């Protein structure tokens, strides 16, 4: 479970081909376009050409869209930075919002098909397929020797990642895990309340305490609410599924997926007064923002409040 | 693999700072709150006290064609309140006027 390397030199290619949300491509973009240079390995002739992988990938996606019950958290996350605060037409929701790709897979069925997709190890597998011939690799690295050419940051970066992959085959050979999460079930209750029916289930899926997610949701939505006897969350105010999903995405990005490798296999620990996100995959540990609701404006009936306090 | 050594971020910086002043985390929090029915309210917390918030609210009211006010809060200082979902407007306005850097803005809500 180590596969989620952020710097994948082969990413750019995919980015071009894919129109949908690709978290990895986006992240790679964020972390420096520099990483997106094409590697020599990409151009080599291989038994399993990349297009095949992409097809599989796309195929998998389509299948998923049809199912529609699951969403893909990674994709969602990727959509995050550009989430407009305004509501979008429902039509779009169908297209993208239904799959949240968390890069982890609980449904083990599709794993085989998707094994190769958008993975760091694509490169490496290709190298493997080529028949372990070290010549190529050596050539690649050999060209550095005895040349007085000034290497660009891109080239150096690529080189270091090539070497890393070479030295740690286990790091890249791990299969891609997909983590499928159900979308929040959000229903209006009357005119003033909203029910988040599978709130507890989602907490379990994310391995987070209900209270923590609850605090976050309520702070972000600027409202109040509580979990009722049927383990559903009742929130004051009217909220749509999409809005709750937006907040969930932000939660996952901040408190569930590792900030270094984006693995969702993490533990949230409280240490003194800060929360730390400890990654089980890469071992990184970083502090996360504390949840504060901040200033709350008075929105109720002032007369009623005055009567209460008086 | 963790490349934590490359991480210059100090996780305790926050704690040290927050012991000094809990409120001013250097961020300007833009939040939305629901009121009755479809009505909403936008609050802006964390603007530097060196700015004249009354002047800001006056300009914003005109610019966004909405009502607004400045609320004094014992803990959070002066807070700007604007009617409706003005999150996008206020963020743009604050950055455009140079009062707040884009990275200082933290937008909450759905
Ligand atoms: Zn990690």
Coordinates of C-alpha atoms and ligand atoms in Angstrom, one line a residue:
Chain A
X1 CA 0.0 0.0 0.0
X2 CA 2.6 2.3 -0.9
X3 CA 1.7 3.0 -4.4
X4 CA 0.4 6.4 -4.1
X5 CA 3.5 8.3 -5.2
X6 CA 2.7 11.8 -6.0
X7 CA 5.4 12.4 -8.5
X8 CA 4.5 10.3 -11.4
X9 CA 6.4 11.3 -14.5
X10 CA 3.9 9.6 -16.7
X11 CA 1.0 11.6 -15.4
X12 CA 0.9 14.4 -17.9
X13 CA 0.1 12.0 -20.7
X14 CA -3.0 10.9 -18.8
X15 CA -4.0 14.3 -17.9
X16 CA -4.2 15.1 -21.6
X17 CA -6.2 12.1 -22.4
X18 CA -8.6 12.3 -19.6
X19 CA -11.2 15.0 -19.4
X20 CA -12.6 13.9 -16.1
X21 CA -11.3 14.7 -12.7
X22 CA -8.0 13.1 -12.0
X23 CA -6.8 13.7 -8.6
X24 CA -3.3 12.5 -9.2
X25 CA -2.9 14.6 -12.2
X26 CA -4.1 17.5 -10.4
X27 CA -1.9 17.0 -7.5
X28 CA 1.1 16.4 -9.6
X29 CA 0.2 19.7 -11.3
X30 CA 0.0 21.4 -8.0
X31 CA 3.2 20.1 -6.7
X32 CA 5.0 21.3 -9.8
X33 CA 4.5 20.8 -13.4
X34 CA 8.0 19.8 -13.5
X35 CA 7.2 16.2 -12.6
X36 CA 5.1 15.7 -15.6
X37 CA 7.8 15.1 -18.2
X38 CA 7.6 12.1 -20.2
X39 CA 10.0 9.4 -19.4
X40 CA 12.0 7.5 -21.9
X41 CA 10.3 4.3 -20.7
X42 CA 7.0 5.7 -22.0
X43 CA 8.1 5.7 -25.5
X44 CA 9.5 2.2 -25.5
X45 CA 7.6 -0.7 -27.0
X46 CA 5.9 -2.6 -24.4
X47 CA 3.7 -5.7 -24.3
X48 CA 1.0 -3.8 -22.5
X49 CA 0.7 -0.5 -24.1
X50 CA -0.5 2.4 -22.1
X51 CA -3.5 2.9 -24.2
X52 CA -4.7 -0.4 -23.0
X53 CA -4.4 0.7 -19.5
X54 CA -6.3 3.8 -20.2
X55 CA -9.0 2.0 -21.8
X56 CA -9.4 -0.3 -18.9
X57 CA -9.4 2.7 -16.7
X58 CA -12.1 4.4 -18.7
X59 CA -14.1 1.3 -18.9
X60 CA -13.9 1.0 -15.1
X61 CA -15.1 4.5 -14.8
X62 CA -18.0 4.1 -17.0
X63 CA -19.1 1.0 -15.2
X64 CA -19.0 3.0 -12.0
X65 CA -21.0 5.8 -13.3
X66 CA -23.7 3.4 -14.3
X67 CA -23.8 2.1 -10.8
X68 CA -24.0 5.5 -9.3
X69 CA -24.3 4.4 -5.8
X70 CA -20.7 4.8 -5.0
X71 CA -18.5 7.7 -5.3
X72 CA -15.0 8.2 -5.9
X73 CA -13.3 10.3 -3.3
X74 CA -10.1 11.1 -5.1
X75 CA -12.0 12.7 -7.9
X76 CA -14.0 14.6 -5.5
X77 CA -11.0 15.8 -3.7
X78 CA -9.7 17.0 -6.9
X79 CA -12.8 18.9 -7.7
X80 CA -12.5 20.6 -4.4
X81 CA -10.2 23.5 -5.1
X82 CA -12.6 24.8 -7.7
X83 CA -15.8 24.1 -5.9
X84 CA -17.9 27.1 -6.4
X85 CA -19.9 28.1 -3.3
X86 CA -22.9 28.5 -5.5
X87 CA -25.1 25.6 -6.3
X88 CA -24.7 23.8 -9.6
X89 CA -27.3 22.4 -11.8
X90 CA -28.4 18.9 -10.8
X91 CA -27.4 17.6 -14.2
X92 CA -23.7 17.9 -13.4
X93 CA -24.2 16.1 -10.2
X94 CA -25.1 13.0 -12.1
X95 CA -21.9 13.2 -14.1
X96 CA -19.2 13.7 -11.6
X97 CA -20.5 13.9 -8.1
X98 CA -21.6 10.4 -7.9
X99 CA -18.3 8.9 -7.8
X100 CA -16.0 10.0 -5.1
X101 CA -12.7 8.3 -5.7
X102 CA -10.8 7.9 -2.5
X103 CA -8.1 5.8 -4.1
X104 CA -9.0 2.9 -2.0
X105 CA -11.2 0.1 -2.8
X106 CA -13.4 -1.8 -0.6
X107 CA -15.0 -3.7 -3.4
X108 CA -12.3 -6.0 -4.3
X109 CA -14.0 -7.1 -7.5
X110 CA -12.7 -4.5 -9.9
X111 CA -9.2 -4.6 -8.6
X112 CA -7.8 -6.8 -11.2
X113 CA -9.0 -4.8 -14.0
X114 CA -7.9 -1.5 -12.5
X115 CA -4.6 -2.8 -11.3
X116 CA -2.6 -1.0 -13.7
X117 CA -4.5 2.2 -14.1
X118 CA -2.9 5.6 -13.4
X119 CA -0.3 4.1 -11.2
X120 CA 3.2 5.0 -10.5
X121 CA 4.2 1.5 -11.2
X122 CA 3.1 1.7 -14.7
X123 CA 6.5 2.7 -15.6
X124 CA 8.0 0.0 -13.6
X125 CA 5.8 -2.6 -14.8
X126 CA 6.6 -1.7 -18.3
X127 CA 10.2 -2.0 -17.5
X128 CA 9.5 -5.4 -16.0
X129 CA 7.6 -6.5 -19.0
X130 CA 10.5 -5.6 -21.1
X131 CA 12.3 -8.4 -19.5
X132 CA 14.4 -7.1 -16.7
X133 CA 16.9 -5.9 -19.1
X134 CA 19.0 -3.5 -17.0
X135 CA 20.6 -2.2 -20.1
X136 CA 18.0 0.3 -20.7
X137 CA 18.0 1.5 -17.2
X138 CA 21.7 1.7 -17.1
X139 CA 21.6 3.6 -20.3
X140 CA 19.3 6.1 -18.9
X141 CA 21.4 6.7 -16.0
X142 CA 24.6 6.2 -17.8
X143 CA 24.0 9.2 -20.0
X144 CA 24.6 11.4 -17.0
X145 CA 28.1 10.2 -16.7
X146 CA 30.7 12.2 -18.5
X147 CA 28.4 14.8 -19.8
X148 CA 28.8 18.5 -19.0
X149 CA 25.2 19.3 -19.9
X150 CA 23.4 21.3 -17.3
X151 CA 20.5 19.3 -16.1
X152 CA 17.2 20.9 -15.5
X153 CA 15.2 20.5 -12.3
X154 CA 12.8 18.3 -14.2
X155 CA 15.5 15.9 -15.3
X156 CA 17.0 15.7 -11.9
X157 CA 13.7 15.0 -10.4
X158 CA 12.9 12.4 -12.9
X159 CA 16.2 10.8 -12.2
X160 CA 15.8 10.6 -8.5
X161 CA 12.4 9.1 -8.9
X162 CA 13.6 6.6 -11.4
X163 CA 16.3 5.6 -9.0
X164 CA 13.8 5.4 -6.1
X165 CA 11.5 3.1 -8.1
X166 CA 14.4 1.0 -9.1
X167 CA 15.7 0.5 -5.6
X168 CA 12.3 0.0 -4.0
X169 CA 10.3 -2.2 -6.3
X170 CA 8.0 -3.0 -3.4
X171 CA 7.1 0.6 -3.2
X172 CA 5.5 0.7 -6.6
X173 CA 4.4 -2.8 -7.1
X174 CA 1.6 -2.6 -4.6
X175 CA -1.8 -2.7 -6.2
X176 CA -3.9 0.3 -6.3
X177 CA -6.6 0.3 -3.6
X178 CA -9.9 1.9 -4.2
X179 CA -12.0 3.1 -1.4
X180 CA -15.6 3.3 -2.3
X181 CA -17.8 5.3 -0.2
X182 CA -21.5 5.8 -0.4
X183 CA -22.7 9.3 -0.9
X184 CA -24.3 11.0 1.9
X185 CA -28.1 10.5 2.1
X186 CA -29.5 13.8 2.7
X187 CA -33.3 14.3 3.2
X188 CA -35.1 17.4 4.2
X189 CA -37.3 17.1 7.2
X190 CA -40.1 19.6 7.2
X191 CA -38.9 23.1 6.1
X192 CA -36.2 23.8 8.6
X193 CA -34.3 20.6 9.2
X194 CA -32.2 18.3 7.2
X195 CA -31.4 14.6 7.9
X196 CA -28.1 13.1 7.1
X197 CA -29.2 9.6 7.2
X198 CA -26.0 7.6 6.8
X199 CA -23.9 9.9 8.9
X200 CA -22.8 7.2 11.3
X201 CA -22.1 4.8 8.4
X202 CA -19.8 7.4 6.8
X203 CA -18.0 8.0 10.1
X204 CA -17.3 4.2 10.2
X205 CA -16.1 4.2 6.6
X206 CA -13.8 7.0 7.2
X207 CA -12.7 5.6 10.6
X208 CA -13.3 8.8 12.4
X209 CA -15.2 9.5 15.5
X210 CA -18.7 10.7 15.0
X211 CA -18.1 13.6 17.2
X212 CA -15.2 14.9 15.2
X213 CA -17.0 14.8 11.9
X214 CA -20.0 16.2 13.6
X215 CA -18.0 19.2 15.0
X216 CA -16.6 19.8 11.6
X217 CA -19.9 19.6 9.7
X218 CA -21.7 21.9 12.2
X219 CA -18.8 24.4 12.3
X220 CA -18.6 24.6 8.5
X221 CA -22.3 24.8 8.0
X222 CA -22.6 27.4 10.7
X223 CA -25.5 25.6 12.3
X224 CA -26.4 23.2 15.1
X225 CA -27.5 19.6 15.0
X226 CA -27.3 16.2 16.8
X227 CA -27.4 12.5 16.1
X228 CA -30.8 11.0 16.8
X229 CA -31.9 7.6 18.0
X230 CA -31.7 6.1 14.5
X231 CA -28.1 7.2 14.3
X232 CA -28.9 9.8 11.7
X233 CA -27.7 13.3 12.0
X234 CA -30.3 16.0 12.2
X235 CA -29.1 19.4 11.1
X236 CA -30.8 22.7 11.6
X237 CA -31.3 24.4 8.2
X238 CA -31.9 23.3 4.7
X239 CA -29.0 21.6 3.0
X240 CA -28.8 19.6 -0.2
X241 CA -26.8 16.4 -0.7
X242 CA -24.3 18.2 -2.8
X243 CA -23.6 20.8 -0.2
X244 CA -23.0 18.1 2.4
X245 CA -20.9 16.3 0.0
X246 CA -18.8 19.4 -0.5
X247 CA -18.2 19.7 3.2
X248 CA -17.4 16.0 3.5
X249 CA -14.8 16.3 0.8
X250 CA -13.1 19.0 2.6
X251 CA -13.2 16.9 5.8
X252 CA -11.6 14.0 4.0
X253 CA -9.0 16.1 2.4
X254 CA -8.0 17.7 5.7
X255 CA -8.6 14.9 8.2
X256 CA -8.6 11.6 6.4
X257 CA -6.2 11.3 3.5
X258 CA -2.5 11.6 4.3
X259 CA -1.2 15.0 3.4
X260 CA 2.0 13.5 2.1
X261 CA 0.9 10.4 0.1
X262 CA -2.9 10.8 0.1
X263 CA -3.4 7.4 1.5
X264 CA -6.6 7.1 3.5
X265 CA -5.1 4.6 5.8
X266 CA -4.5 7.1 8.5
X267 CA -5.1 7.6 12.2
X268 CA -6.2 10.8 13.8
X269 CA -4.6 11.3 17.2
X270 CA -5.1 14.0 19.7
X271 CA -1.8 15.1 21.3
X272 CA -2.0 17.8 23.9
X273 CA -4.3 20.3 22.2
X274 CA -3.6 19.5 18.6
X275 CA -4.8 16.8 16.3
X276 CA -2.3 14.8 14.3
X277 CA -2.8 12.7 11.3
X278 CA -0.6 9.7 11.4
X279 CA -0.3 7.8 8.1
X280 CA -0.1 4.1 8.2
X281 CA 1.2 3.8 4.7
X282 CA 4.1 6.2 4.6
X283 CA 4.5 7.0 8.3
X284 CA 4.2 10.7 7.9
X285 CA 2.7 12.6 10.7
X286 CA 1.4 16.1 10.5
X287 CA -0.8 18.3 12.4
X288 CA -4.2 19.2 11.1
X289 CA -6.3 22.3 11.6
X290 CA -8.3 22.4 14.7
X291 CA -12.1 22.7 14.3
X292 CA -13.4 26.1 15.4
X293 CA -16.8 27.4 14.6
X294 CA -15.6 30.9 15.1
X295 CA -18.0 33.8 15.1
X296 CA -21.7 33.0 14.9
X297 CA -24.1 35.7 14.0
X298 CA -27.4 36.0 15.8
X299 CA -30.0 34.7 13.4
X300 CA -32.8 33.7 15.7
X301 CA -35.5 35.9 16.9
X302 CA -33.8 38.4 19.1
X303 CA -36.9 38.9 21.2
X304 CA -36.9 35.2 22.1
X305 CA -33.3 35.3 23.0
X306 CA -33.8 38.3 25.2
X307 CA -36.7 36.6 26.9
X308 CA -34.6 33.6 27.6
X309 CA -31.7 35.5 29.0
X310 CA -33.8 37.9 31.0
Chain B
X1 CA 7.7 7.2 2.4
X2 CA 7.8 10.2 4.4
X3 CA 10.0 13.1 3.4
X4 CA 9.3 14.9 6.6
X5 CA 12.7 16.4 6.7
X6 CA 11.7 18.5 3.8
X7 CA 8.8 19.7 5.6
X8 CA 9.5 23.1 7.1
X9 CA 6.1 23.3 8.6
X10 CA 6.2 23.5 12.3
X11 CA 3.2 21.7 13.8
X12 CA 3.6 23.5 17.1
X13 CA 3.8 27.0 15.6
X14 CA 0.0 27.1 15.8
X15 CA 0.0 26.1 19.5
X16 CA 2.5 28.6 20.5
X17 CA 0.7 31.3 18.6
X18 CA -2.7 30.3 19.9
X19 CA -1.6 30.7 23.4
X20 CA -0.8 34.3 22.8
X21 CA -4.0 35.1 21.0
X22 CA -6.5 32.5 20.3
X23 CA -8.5 34.4 17.7
X24 CA -6.0 35.9 15.3
X25 CA -4.7 33.0 13.5
X26 CA -3.8 35.4 10.7
X27 CA -6.6 34.1 8.6
X28 CA -9.7 35.9 7.5
X29 CA -12.6 33.5 7.9
X30 CA -15.5 34.0 5.6
X31 CA -18.6 32.0 6.7
X32 CA -22.1 31.6 5.7
X33 CA -25.1 31.0 7.9
X34 CA -28.6 30.1 7.1
X35 CA -31.4 32.3 8.3
X36 CA -35.1 31.8 7.8
X37 CA -36.1 30.1 4.6
X38 CA -33.7 30.8 1.7
X39 CA -32.1 33.7 3.5
X40 CA -28.4 33.6 4.3
X41 CA -25.8 35.7 6.1
X42 CA -22.1 36.1 5.3
X43 CA -19.7 36.9 8.2
X44 CA -16.1 38.0 7.8
X45 CA -14.0 37.4 10.9
X46 CA -10.4 38.3 11.4
X47 CA -9.9 41.5 9.5
X48 CA -7.1 43.5 11.0
X49 CA -8.3 46.0 13.6
X50 CA -6.1 48.6 11.8
X51 CA -8.7 48.8 9.1
X52 CA -11.8 50.9 9.5
X53 CA -14.5 48.2 9.2
X54 CA -17.2 50.8 9.0
X55 CA -15.7 52.2 5.9
X56 CA -15.3 48.7 4.5
X57 CA -18.9 47.8 5.2
X58 CA -20.1 51.0 3.6
X59 CA -18.2 50.2 0.4
X60 CA -19.3 46.6 0.4
X61 CA -23.0 47.5 0.8
X62 CA -22.8 49.7 -2.2
X63 CA -20.7 47.3 -4.2
X64 CA -22.8 44.2 -3.6
X65 CA -26.1 45.9 -3.2
X66 CA -26.8 44.3 0.1
X67 CA -27.2 45.4 3.7
X68 CA -24.4 44.9 6.2
X69 CA -23.2 45.8 9.6
X70 CA -20.2 45.6 11.9
X71 CA -20.6 43.6 15.0
X72 CA -18.3 43.9 17.9
X73 CA -17.5 40.5 19.5
X74 CA -15.6 40.2 22.8
X75 CA -13.5 37.3 21.5
X76 CA -13.4 37.7 17.7
X77 CA -13.2 41.5 17.6
X78 CA -15.0 43.4 14.9
X79 CA -16.9 41.1 12.6
X80 CA -18.4 42.1 9.3
X81 CA -21.9 40.9 8.5
X82 CA -23.5 41.0 5.1
X83 CA -26.9 39.9 3.9
X84 CA -27.0 37.0 1.5
X85 CA -24.3 34.8 0.3
X86 CA -21.6 37.3 -0.4
X87 CA -18.7 34.9 0.0
X88 CA -17.4 35.2 -3.5
X89 CA -18.0 38.9 -3.7
X90 CA -16.3 39.7 -0.4
X91 CA -13.3 37.5 -1.2
X92 CA -12.8 39.1 -4.6
X93 CA -13.3 42.6 -3.1
X94 CA -10.9 42.0 -0.2
X95 CA -8.1 40.7 -2.5
X96 CA -8.7 43.2 -5.2
X97 CA -8.5 46.1 -2.7
X98 CA -5.4 44.6 -1.3
X99 CA -6.7 44.4 2.2
X100 CA -6.2 40.7 2.4
X101 CA -3.9 38.3 0.6
X102 CA -5.6 35.5 -1.1
X103 CA -3.8 32.9 1.0
X104 CA -5.1 34.5 4.2
X105 CA -8.7 33.9 3.2
X106 CA -10.5 30.9 4.5
X107 CA -13.9 30.3 3.1
X108 CA -16.2 28.0 5.1
X109 CA -19.6 26.6 4.3
X110 CA -21.2 24.3 1.8
Ligands
LIG1 ZN1 1.1 8.9 3.9

